[in-house]
Short mmCIF file of C-alpha atoms and ligand atoms in Angstrom, two decimals:
data_model
loop_
_atom_site.label_atom_id
_atom_site.label_comp_id
_atom_site.label_asym_id
_atom_site.label_seq_id
_atom_site.Cartn_x
_atom_site.Cartn_y
_atom_site.Cartn_z
CA MET A 1 -0.15 18.98 -15.95
CA ASN A 2 -1.37 17.15 -12.84
CA LYS A 3 -1.05 13.38 -12.61
CA ALA A 4 -2.61 10.66 -10.50
CA VAL A 5 -0.67 7.46 -9.87
CA ILE A 6 -2.88 4.50 -9.02
CA GLY A 7 -2.50 0.76 -8.56
CA LEU A 8 -4.31 -1.47 -11.08
CA GLN A 9 -4.13 -4.74 -9.14
CA TRP A 10 -4.43 -5.62 -5.43
CA GLY A 11 -1.91 -3.05 -4.23
CA ASP A 12 1.89 -3.14 -3.85
CA GLU A 13 2.41 -2.57 -7.57
CA GLY A 14 5.36 -0.27 -6.89
CA LYS A 15 3.44 3.02 -6.69
CA GLY A 16 5.95 4.40 -4.17
CA LYS A 17 8.90 3.94 -6.52
CA ILE A 18 7.05 5.56 -9.42
CA VAL A 19 5.78 8.49 -7.34
CA ASP A 20 9.31 9.10 -6.08
CA TYR A 21 10.62 8.94 -9.64
CA LEU A 22 8.04 11.37 -10.99
CA SER A 23 7.87 13.77 -8.08
CA GLU A 24 11.11 15.45 -9.12
CA ASN A 25 9.03 17.45 -11.55
CA PHE A 26 6.04 18.29 -9.34
CA ASP A 27 5.38 21.05 -6.82
CA LEU A 28 3.02 19.19 -4.52
CA VAL A 29 2.45 15.49 -3.78
CA VAL A 30 -0.93 14.52 -2.30
CA ARG A 31 -2.33 11.45 -0.55
CA TYR A 32 -6.11 11.43 -0.79
CA GLN A 33 -7.41 8.06 0.50
CA GLY A 34 -6.48 5.11 2.68
CA GLY A 35 -4.41 5.26 5.81
CA ASN A 36 -1.48 3.42 7.30
CA ASN A 37 -2.72 0.20 5.73
CA ALA A 38 -0.60 1.38 2.79
CA GLY A 39 3.11 0.58 2.69
CA HIS A 40 5.24 2.21 0.03
CA THR A 41 8.89 1.23 -0.19
CA VAL A 42 11.31 3.49 -2.03
CA ILE A 43 14.98 2.71 -2.46
CA VAL A 44 17.35 5.53 -3.32
CA GLU A 45 21.00 4.52 -3.51
CA ASP A 46 21.56 2.62 -0.28
CA ILE A 47 18.70 4.12 1.69
CA THR A 48 15.35 2.32 2.03
CA TYR A 49 12.35 4.47 2.90
CA LYS A 50 9.18 2.80 4.12
CA LEU A 51 6.22 5.17 4.06
CA ASN A 52 2.66 4.50 5.11
CA LEU A 53 0.86 7.83 5.32
CA ILE A 54 3.36 10.39 4.17
CA PRO A 55 3.49 10.82 0.38
CA SER A 56 6.65 9.48 -1.27
CA GLY A 57 7.36 12.97 -2.61
CA VAL A 58 8.79 13.77 0.83
CA ILE A 59 12.01 11.99 -0.16
CA ARG A 60 12.72 14.70 -2.72
CA ASP A 61 11.72 17.30 -0.15
CA LYS A 62 8.53 18.19 -2.02
CA ILE A 63 5.56 19.83 -0.32
CA CYS A 64 3.24 17.02 0.79
CA PHE A 65 -0.44 17.20 1.64
CA LEU A 66 -2.76 14.64 3.21
CA GLY A 67 -6.28 15.39 2.01
CA GLN A 68 -9.49 14.80 3.92
CA GLY A 69 -10.10 11.46 2.18
CA VAL A 70 -7.28 9.97 4.26
CA VAL A 71 -7.95 8.33 7.63
CA LEU A 72 -5.17 9.14 10.06
CA ASP A 73 -3.94 7.27 13.12
CA PRO A 74 -2.42 10.02 15.33
CA GLU A 75 0.12 7.79 17.05
CA HIS A 76 1.26 6.29 13.79
CA PHE A 77 1.51 9.66 12.09
CA VAL A 78 3.70 11.14 14.83
CA ASN A 79 6.06 8.13 14.65
CA GLU A 80 6.28 8.26 10.87
CA TYR A 81 6.83 12.02 10.94
CA GLU A 82 9.61 11.69 13.49
CA LYS A 83 11.25 8.91 11.49
CA ILE A 84 11.25 10.80 8.22
CA SER A 85 12.44 13.97 9.96
CA LYS A 86 15.68 12.13 10.78
CA ARG A 87 16.36 11.85 7.05
CA ILE A 88 14.68 14.97 5.66
CA SER A 89 15.05 17.96 7.93
CA ASN A 90 11.87 19.96 8.44
CA PRO A 91 9.76 18.02 5.94
CA ARG A 92 6.95 20.13 4.49
CA ILE A 93 3.94 17.98 5.34
CA TYR A 94 0.46 19.43 5.77
CA LEU A 95 -2.77 17.86 6.96
CA SER A 96 -6.29 18.79 5.95
CA SER A 97 -8.29 19.90 8.99
CA ASN A 98 -11.10 17.66 7.68
CA ILE A 99 -9.18 14.40 8.04
CA SER A 100 -10.99 11.69 10.04
CA LEU A 101 -9.00 10.07 12.81
CA ILE A 102 -8.40 6.39 13.47
CA LEU A 103 -8.62 5.85 17.23
CA ASN A 104 -8.01 2.85 19.42
CA TYR A 105 -11.61 1.63 19.33
CA HIS A 106 -11.41 1.43 15.51
CA LYS A 107 -8.55 -1.04 15.85
CA GLN A 108 -10.52 -3.01 18.45
CA LEU A 109 -13.54 -3.06 16.10
CA ASP A 110 -11.37 -4.17 13.18
CA LYS A 111 -10.26 -7.11 15.31
CA ILE A 112 -13.86 -7.90 16.33
CA ASN A 113 -15.08 -7.75 12.72
CA GLU A 114 -12.46 -10.27 11.68
CA SER A 115 -13.09 -12.50 14.69
CA ILE A 116 -16.75 -13.09 13.82
CA LEU A 117 -15.91 -14.26 10.29
CA THR A 118 -14.85 -17.83 9.69
CA GLY A 119 -12.60 -19.68 7.26
CA ASP A 120 -12.53 -18.28 3.74
CA SER A 121 -14.79 -15.38 4.64
CA LYS A 122 -12.14 -13.63 6.79
CA ILE A 123 -10.91 -10.49 4.99
CA GLY A 124 -7.37 -10.55 6.35
CA THR A 125 -7.29 -6.79 6.98
CA THR A 126 -4.14 -5.02 8.10
CA ALA A 127 -5.81 -4.59 11.54
CA LYS A 128 -5.09 -0.86 11.44
CA GLY A 129 -8.73 0.14 12.04
CA ILE A 130 -9.28 1.31 8.47
CA GLY A 131 -12.75 -0.19 7.87
CA PRO A 132 -14.28 0.99 11.17
CA ALA A 133 -12.77 4.49 10.73
CA TYR A 134 -14.35 4.86 7.27
CA GLN A 135 -17.60 3.41 8.65
CA ASP A 136 -17.61 6.19 11.23
CA LYS A 137 -16.88 8.81 8.60
CA VAL A 138 -19.85 7.76 6.48
CA GLY A 139 -21.91 7.22 9.63
CA ARG A 140 -21.16 10.82 10.72
CA LYS A 141 -19.39 9.81 13.92
CA SER A 142 -15.78 10.63 13.03
CA ILE A 143 -13.51 12.72 15.15
CA LYS A 144 -11.96 15.14 12.68
CA LEU A 145 -8.65 16.96 13.08
CA TYR A 146 -10.53 20.26 13.44
CA ASP A 147 -12.37 18.80 16.45
CA LEU A 148 -9.11 18.88 18.39
CA ASP A 149 -9.31 22.65 18.54
CA ASN A 150 -12.28 22.51 20.89
CA MET A 151 -11.84 20.07 23.75
CA ILE A 152 -15.31 20.79 25.16
CA SER A 153 -17.23 19.81 22.05
CA LEU A 154 -14.75 16.98 21.51
CA LYS A 155 -15.72 15.57 24.89
CA SER A 156 -19.41 15.62 24.09
CA LYS A 157 -18.77 13.92 20.71
CA PHE A 158 -16.80 11.24 22.52
CA GLU A 159 -19.64 10.69 25.00
CA ALA A 160 -21.97 9.78 22.12
CA ILE A 161 -19.32 7.51 20.57
CA LYS A 162 -18.82 5.79 23.90
CA LYS A 163 -22.55 5.18 24.28
CA TYR A 164 -22.66 3.65 20.84
CA TYR A 165 -19.59 1.43 20.96
CA ASP A 166 -19.15 0.41 24.60
CA PRO A 167 -21.85 -2.31 24.47
CA ILE A 168 -20.18 -3.84 21.41
CA LEU A 169 -16.68 -3.65 22.87
CA ASP A 170 -17.92 -5.12 26.12
CA ALA A 171 -19.74 -7.97 24.39
CA PHE A 172 -16.47 -9.02 22.77
CA ASP A 173 -14.39 -8.67 25.96
CA GLU A 174 -12.60 -5.60 24.68
CA ASN A 175 -11.85 -2.64 26.95
CA LYS A 176 -14.53 0.05 26.87
CA ILE A 177 -13.65 3.52 25.60
CA ASP A 178 -11.66 5.48 28.19
CA LEU A 179 -12.93 8.98 27.68
CA ASN A 180 -10.30 10.81 29.73
CA GLN A 181 -7.42 8.86 28.28
CA ASN A 182 -8.62 9.57 24.72
CA ILE A 183 -9.01 13.29 25.40
CA GLU A 184 -5.59 13.46 27.06
CA ARG A 185 -3.85 11.66 24.21
CA LEU A 186 -5.57 13.72 21.56
CA SER A 187 -4.74 16.92 23.34
CA GLU A 188 -1.06 15.95 23.42
CA PHE A 189 -1.19 14.90 19.76
CA TYR A 190 -2.78 18.23 18.86
CA SER A 191 0.01 20.17 20.52
CA GLN A 192 2.53 18.15 18.47
CA ILE A 193 0.95 18.59 15.04
CA LYS A 194 -1.14 21.76 15.31
CA SER A 195 1.21 23.71 13.04
CA LEU A 196 0.74 21.18 10.21
CA ILE A 197 -3.05 21.46 10.05
CA ILE A 198 -4.39 23.62 7.28
CA ASP A 199 -7.70 24.57 5.81
CA ASN A 200 -9.11 22.32 3.12
CA SER A 201 -8.89 25.04 0.50
CA PHE A 202 -5.06 24.78 0.68
CA ILE A 203 -4.66 23.33 -2.82
CA LYS A 204 -7.12 25.68 -4.47
CA LYS A 205 -5.52 28.73 -2.86
CA ASN A 206 -1.87 27.87 -3.42
CA PHE A 207 -1.46 25.44 -6.28
CA GLN A 208 -3.74 26.75 -9.01
CA ASN A 209 -1.00 27.00 -11.61
CA LYS A 210 1.41 24.52 -10.11
CA LYS A 211 1.95 20.82 -10.80
CA ILE A 212 0.31 18.32 -8.50
CA LEU A 213 1.04 14.61 -8.24
CA PHE A 214 -1.66 12.51 -6.56
CA GLU A 215 -0.36 9.35 -4.91
CA GLY A 216 -2.88 6.53 -4.72
CA ALA A 217 -2.82 3.86 -2.06
CA GLN A 218 -3.93 0.22 -2.55
CA GLY A 219 -5.18 -0.76 -6.02
CA ILE A 220 -8.41 -0.83 -8.02
CA LEU A 221 -9.13 -4.45 -7.13
CA LEU A 222 -9.24 -3.33 -3.49
CA ASP A 223 -11.66 -0.45 -4.26
CA VAL A 224 -14.78 -0.71 -2.11
CA ASP A 225 -17.02 -0.26 -5.19
CA HIS A 226 -14.97 -1.73 -8.01
CA GLY A 227 -12.85 -4.36 -6.31
CA THR A 228 -13.33 -7.96 -5.28
CA TYR A 229 -15.92 -7.07 -2.61
CA PRO A 230 -16.03 -7.90 0.29
CA PHE A 231 -12.30 -8.69 0.08
CA VAL A 232 -11.42 -5.03 -0.40
CA THR A 233 -10.36 -2.03 1.62
CA SER A 234 -12.89 0.60 2.72
CA SER A 235 -12.05 3.49 0.43
CA ASN A 236 -12.34 4.27 -3.26
CA THR A 237 -8.97 3.70 -4.83
CA VAL A 238 -9.98 4.86 -8.32
CA ALA A 239 -8.44 8.07 -9.63
CA SER A 240 -11.63 10.13 -9.21
CA SER A 241 -11.03 9.76 -5.49
CA ALA A 242 -8.03 12.06 -5.91
CA ALA A 243 -10.49 14.89 -6.52
CA THR A 244 -12.96 14.12 -3.73
CA GLY A 245 -10.25 13.17 -1.28
CA SER A 246 -8.17 16.29 -1.67
CA GLY A 247 -10.62 19.09 -2.34
CA CYS A 248 -9.84 19.55 -6.06
CA GLY A 249 -12.27 19.43 -8.95
CA PRO A 250 -12.27 16.37 -11.23
CA ASN A 251 -10.77 18.43 -14.05
CA SER A 252 -7.64 18.98 -11.98
CA ILE A 253 -6.51 15.43 -12.80
CA ASN A 254 -5.08 15.66 -16.29
CA TYR A 255 -3.41 12.27 -16.61
CA VAL A 256 -3.96 8.97 -14.83
CA LEU A 257 -0.96 6.67 -14.67
CA GLY A 258 -1.82 3.06 -13.81
CA ILE A 259 0.81 0.93 -12.13
CA THR A 260 0.90 -2.80 -12.68
CA LYS A 261 3.40 -5.52 -11.90
CA ALA A 262 4.50 -7.85 -14.70
CA TYR A 263 2.80 -10.58 -12.62
CA THR A 264 0.23 -10.44 -9.79
CA THR A 265 0.32 -10.41 -6.00
CA ARG A 266 -2.23 -10.14 -3.26
CA VAL A 267 -1.95 -9.82 0.55
CA GLY A 268 -4.84 -10.96 2.69
CA SER A 269 -7.60 -13.30 1.63
CA GLY A 270 -10.08 -13.31 -1.24
CA PRO A 271 -10.28 -14.65 -4.78
CA PHE A 272 -7.11 -14.70 -6.87
CA PRO A 273 -7.73 -16.58 -10.13
CA THR A 274 -4.10 -16.76 -11.32
CA GLU A 275 -2.56 -17.62 -7.94
CA LEU A 276 0.31 -20.10 -8.10
CA ASN A 277 0.54 -22.44 -5.14
CA ASP A 278 3.68 -24.08 -6.46
CA GLU A 279 7.40 -23.56 -6.85
CA ILE A 280 6.91 -20.90 -9.54
CA GLY A 281 4.73 -18.88 -7.13
CA GLU A 282 7.35 -19.31 -4.42
CA SER A 283 10.13 -18.20 -6.76
CA LEU A 284 8.20 -15.05 -7.77
CA GLY A 285 7.83 -14.28 -4.06
CA ARG A 286 11.53 -14.83 -3.40
CA ARG A 287 12.82 -12.85 -6.37
CA GLY A 288 10.25 -10.09 -5.92
CA LYS A 289 10.77 -9.99 -2.12
CA GLU A 290 7.02 -10.23 -1.79
CA PHE A 291 6.41 -9.59 1.88
CA GLY A 292 3.87 -7.00 3.05
CA THR A 293 5.44 -3.72 4.18
CA VAL A 294 2.73 -3.14 6.79
CA THR A 295 2.10 -6.58 8.27
CA ALA A 296 5.15 -8.55 7.03
CA ARG A 297 2.74 -11.18 5.66
CA LYS A 298 3.89 -13.23 2.72
CA ARG A 299 2.22 -11.92 -0.44
CA ARG A 300 0.39 -14.48 -2.57
CA CYS A 301 1.88 -14.58 -6.09
CA GLY A 302 0.55 -15.55 -9.51
CA TRP A 303 0.66 -14.91 -13.25
CA PHE A 304 -0.32 -11.60 -14.80
CA ASP A 305 -4.09 -11.45 -15.11
CA GLY A 306 -4.79 -9.64 -18.37
CA VAL A 307 -8.56 -9.85 -17.94
CA LEU A 308 -8.42 -8.07 -14.60
CA VAL A 309 -5.96 -5.38 -15.64
CA ARG A 310 -7.88 -4.70 -18.87
CA GLN A 311 -10.99 -4.26 -16.74
CA THR A 312 -9.35 -1.99 -14.14
CA ILE A 313 -7.84 0.16 -16.91
CA LYS A 314 -11.35 0.83 -18.22
CA ILE A 315 -12.77 1.55 -14.78
CA ALA A 316 -9.97 3.91 -13.87
CA GLY A 317 -9.78 5.89 -17.10
CA ILE A 318 -6.09 5.18 -17.53
CA ASN A 319 -3.92 7.27 -19.87
CA GLY A 320 -0.71 5.28 -19.54
CA ILE A 321 0.84 2.34 -17.74
CA ALA A 322 4.00 1.94 -15.69
CA LEU A 323 4.94 -1.75 -15.77
CA THR A 324 7.01 -2.76 -12.74
CA LYS A 325 9.11 -5.71 -11.58
CA LEU A 326 9.86 -7.07 -15.05
CA ASP A 327 13.20 -8.34 -13.67
CA VAL A 328 11.40 -10.75 -11.33
CA LEU A 329 10.51 -12.88 -14.38
CA ASP A 330 14.12 -13.08 -15.62
CA GLU A 331 14.77 -16.73 -14.76
CA LEU A 332 11.52 -18.35 -15.87
CA ASP A 333 11.41 -20.88 -18.71
CA GLU A 334 7.95 -19.77 -19.69
CA ILE A 335 5.57 -17.04 -18.61
CA LYS A 336 1.79 -17.19 -18.65
CA VAL A 337 -0.82 -14.47 -19.01
CA CYS A 338 -4.49 -14.99 -18.24
CA ILE A 339 -6.57 -13.98 -21.26
CA GLN A 340 -10.01 -15.44 -20.35
CA TYR A 341 -11.79 -17.29 -17.58
CA GLU A 342 -13.96 -20.33 -17.54
CA LEU A 343 -17.05 -20.23 -15.33
CA ASN A 344 -19.42 -23.20 -15.14
CA GLY A 345 -18.11 -24.57 -18.44
CA LYS A 346 -18.48 -21.21 -20.28
CA LYS A 347 -15.67 -18.88 -21.39
CA ILE A 348 -15.97 -15.32 -20.12
CA ASP A 349 -13.92 -12.15 -20.69
CA TYR A 350 -14.65 -10.30 -17.45
CA LEU A 351 -14.50 -10.73 -13.70
CA PRO A 352 -17.92 -11.87 -12.47
CA SER A 353 -19.51 -9.67 -9.80
CA SER A 354 -20.10 -12.09 -6.94
CA SER A 355 -17.24 -13.36 -4.85
CA GLU A 356 -18.76 -16.87 -5.05
CA ASP A 357 -18.23 -16.82 -8.82
CA GLN A 358 -14.86 -15.08 -8.49
CA PHE A 359 -13.66 -17.99 -6.35
CA LYS A 360 -14.93 -20.47 -8.96
CA ILE A 361 -13.45 -19.06 -12.17
CA LYS A 362 -10.55 -20.87 -13.81
CA PRO A 363 -7.95 -18.91 -15.76
CA ILE A 364 -7.25 -19.63 -19.42
CA TYR A 365 -3.64 -18.81 -20.27
CA LYS A 366 -1.52 -17.79 -23.20
CA THR A 367 2.09 -18.94 -22.77
CA PHE A 368 5.17 -16.91 -23.68
CA PRO A 369 8.77 -18.14 -23.79
CA GLY A 370 10.94 -16.78 -20.95
CA TRP A 371 13.98 -14.62 -21.89
CA LYS A 372 16.21 -16.23 -19.28
CA SER A 373 18.63 -13.36 -19.09
CA GLN A 374 19.06 -10.38 -16.83
CA THR A 375 16.80 -7.36 -17.33
CA ARG A 376 17.50 -6.07 -13.82
CA GLY A 377 18.94 -2.60 -14.00
CA ILE A 378 18.29 -2.07 -17.73
CA ARG A 379 17.41 1.57 -18.45
CA ASN A 380 16.92 1.53 -22.18
CA ILE A 381 14.25 -0.33 -24.16
CA GLN A 382 16.76 -1.33 -26.86
CA ASP A 383 18.76 -3.27 -24.27
CA LEU A 384 15.87 -5.56 -23.33
CA PRO A 385 15.98 -9.11 -24.74
CA GLU A 386 13.67 -9.60 -27.74
CA LYS A 387 11.51 -12.09 -25.82
CA ALA A 388 11.00 -9.58 -23.00
CA LYS A 389 9.97 -6.94 -25.51
CA ASN A 390 7.54 -9.39 -27.11
CA TYR A 391 6.01 -10.08 -23.68
CA ILE A 392 5.61 -6.36 -22.99
CA TYR A 393 4.08 -5.62 -26.41
CA ALA A 394 1.68 -8.56 -26.03
CA LEU A 395 0.56 -7.24 -22.62
CA GLU A 396 0.09 -3.76 -24.05
CA ASP A 397 -1.95 -5.11 -26.90
CA PHE A 398 -4.14 -7.25 -24.68
CA ILE A 399 -4.86 -4.69 -21.95
CA GLY A 400 -5.42 -1.91 -24.47
CA ALA A 401 -3.26 0.81 -22.93
CA LYS A 402 0.13 2.30 -23.68
CA ILE A 403 3.00 1.14 -21.47
CA SER A 404 4.88 4.37 -20.92
CA SER A 405 7.60 3.11 -18.57
CA ILE A 406 9.11 -0.14 -17.34
CA SER A 407 10.75 -0.61 -13.97
CA THR A 408 13.63 -3.10 -13.77
CA SER A 409 14.69 -2.91 -10.11
CA PRO A 410 13.65 -1.20 -6.87
CA GLU A 411 16.26 1.52 -7.49
CA ARG A 412 14.92 4.93 -8.48
CA ASP A 413 16.86 5.20 -11.74
CA ASP A 414 16.43 1.63 -12.98
CA THR A 415 13.50 2.72 -15.08
CA ILE A 416 13.00 2.54 -18.84
CA LEU A 417 11.11 5.50 -20.25
CA ILE A 418 9.14 4.83 -23.40
CA GLU A 419 7.27 8.10 -23.22
CA ASP A 420 8.68 11.11 -21.39
CA PRO A 421 6.50 11.23 -18.27
CA PHE A 422 7.26 14.90 -17.79
CA LYS A 423 5.96 15.85 -21.20
CA VAL A 424 2.58 14.14 -21.08
P1 LIG B 1 3.38 0.13 -3.40
O1 LIG B 1 2.55 -0.18 -2.20
O2 LIG B 1 2.58 0.07 -4.67
O3 LIG B 1 4.16 1.39 -3.28
O4 LIG B 1 4.41 -1.06 -3.53
P2 LIG B 1 5.32 -1.65 -2.32
O5 LIG B 1 6.39 -0.66 -2.04
O6 LIG B 1 4.48 -2.12 -1.21
O7 LIG B 1 5.88 -2.96 -3.02
C1 LIG B 1 6.66 -2.92 -4.15
C2 LIG B 1 8.02 -3.54 -3.81
O8 LIG B 1 8.73 -3.83 -5.01
C3 LIG B 1 8.93 -2.59 -3.03
O9 LIG B 1 9.71 -3.35 -2.15
C4 LIG B 1 9.80 -1.95 -4.10
O10 LIG B 1 11.09 -1.58 -3.61
C5 LIG B 1 9.94 -3.09 -5.08
N1 LIG B 1 10.04 -2.70 -6.49
C6 LIG B 1 9.47 -1.65 -7.14
N2 LIG B 1 9.75 -1.70 -8.46
C7 LIG B 1 10.52 -2.80 -8.65
C8 LIG B 1 11.11 -3.42 -9.80
O11 LIG B 1 10.97 -2.96 -10.93
N3 LIG B 1 11.82 -4.57 -9.59
C9 LIG B 1 11.99 -5.13 -8.36
N4 LIG B 1 12.69 -6.24 -8.25
N5 LIG B 1 11.44 -4.57 -7.25
C10 LIG B 1 10.71 -3.43 -7.40
P1 LIG B 2 -0.47 -0.30 -0.77
O1 LIG B 2 -0.79 1.17 -0.81
C1 LIG B 2 -1.81 -4.44 -0.49
C2 LIG B 2 -5.48 -5.19 1.81
C3 LIG B 2 -5.33 -5.98 3.10
C4 LIG B 2 -6.67 -6.70 3.09
C5 LIG B 2 -7.64 -5.66 2.53
C6 LIG B 2 -8.42 -4.89 3.58
O2 LIG B 2 0.79 -0.63 -0.08
O3 LIG B 2 -0.62 -0.89 -2.13
P2 LIG B 2 -7.71 -2.99 5.31
O4 LIG B 2 -6.72 -3.00 6.42
O5 LIG B 2 -7.45 -1.95 4.27
O6 LIG B 2 -9.13 -2.94 5.79
O7 LIG B 2 -7.54 -4.44 4.60
O8 LIG B 2 -6.83 -4.75 1.80
N1 LIG B 2 -4.63 -3.98 1.71
C7 LIG B 2 -3.54 -3.92 0.94
N2 LIG B 2 -2.92 -4.84 0.19
N3 LIG B 2 -1.35 -3.16 -0.47
C8 LIG B 2 -1.97 -2.21 0.25
O9 LIG B 2 -1.63 -0.92 0.18
C9 LIG B 2 -3.10 -2.57 1.03
N4 LIG B 2 -3.92 -1.90 1.87
C10 LIG B 2 -4.85 -2.77 2.26
O10 LIG B 2 -4.25 -6.88 3.04
O11 LIG B 2 -6.64 -7.77 2.18
MG1 LIG B 3 2.55 -1.50 -0.59
#
């Protein structure tokens, strides 16, 4: 049975840890959207792996595939590949020939896009060129990996790109596109990674009766269609993207596992109804080590938002939930969960569509007593304090989905299984 693992909040839910945990039992692990804006940290014994583009299944030496829904920064990929090769010899990583590339001008354009926004309207992107690269893909201007096989047509594609972007780059005092330098760099990159590039029918041809794990990046609230637009990333992070982004049919995803923290975090700007700008927020950040893997920015922290997670569960067609970072709440006297919002004096049970309203809503909380004892490292549901169990069951009840596992530390094996993930 194939599974997709996706984030239900604003990213950084602990997808990497869960994918690593599950991948033991899969034949192929696939990334299908996003780029090196993602940062997945996996801790196995005393080794910390930080992955951006390469699926976390690589740690267990699984076959890994980056589908054409991914946007790939060549320089970054080569560095990440070299780094992981020091730990895993000859990692089996393959790239769809249809992948769109992130090139230097995308990073320049990302910077320009942010520079023309002011105050609260800045997105706070990772500055990795993600938005402009996806814009080019949809605008039919991408350089694809397969283009690197024909330097003559590549040059003519670049000439058109240069004509289009040079006036913009110039207007914002950015260097214009250097055609020869781009061609030279790409030609060198191609010689380094040529052997990893495969036809897009790879999965269909080789993994028909095998088990595939799809590793999502970001989270549903950052989805370009379903998230807190415009404070989102530029790809679809919902599970159906696993099909379009990897060249599989929608029926090849048999189970969608949603990952959610026991509280909420967000990096970058945008509405965050349950954000805590106080000592409790600070303590969640400290205990949860909430610093962005990609940009080292401090993550904003807040209470669990039940309204949002209930909504993202419906959007994503979730079959089960992995609840992470329960241990971060261990020391709190009381714990709050948002169960409704107030907008213009009225109570509402959903996230309003416009960001203006999303900034205005006020959370309405239900308060739970804290358990004030250590759950960190617990691997069996019976060993959890009663109050922690009550919190978990209340969340499950409110969000309307089965919590199938609970993570109690960054360590691979500090995971409570409620439902055997390898059987469903
Ligand atoms: P991802 O982007 O969804 O893969 O999440 P990140 O790796 O960016 O952020 C999650 C962070 O929390 C990582 O540093 C993990 O090592 C850590 N983590 C994952 N699960 C747990 C947990 O149950 N408890 C604690 N304390 N940390 C965890
Ligand atoms: P993982 O996979 C958390 C956020 C950025 C910014 C917005 C747009 O580790 O969960 P972008 O560079 O994508 O155009 O930035 O999206 N963002 C993430 N936040 N985790 C991520 O990935 C993210 N990827 C992008 O901070 O607010
Ligand atoms: Mg992350």
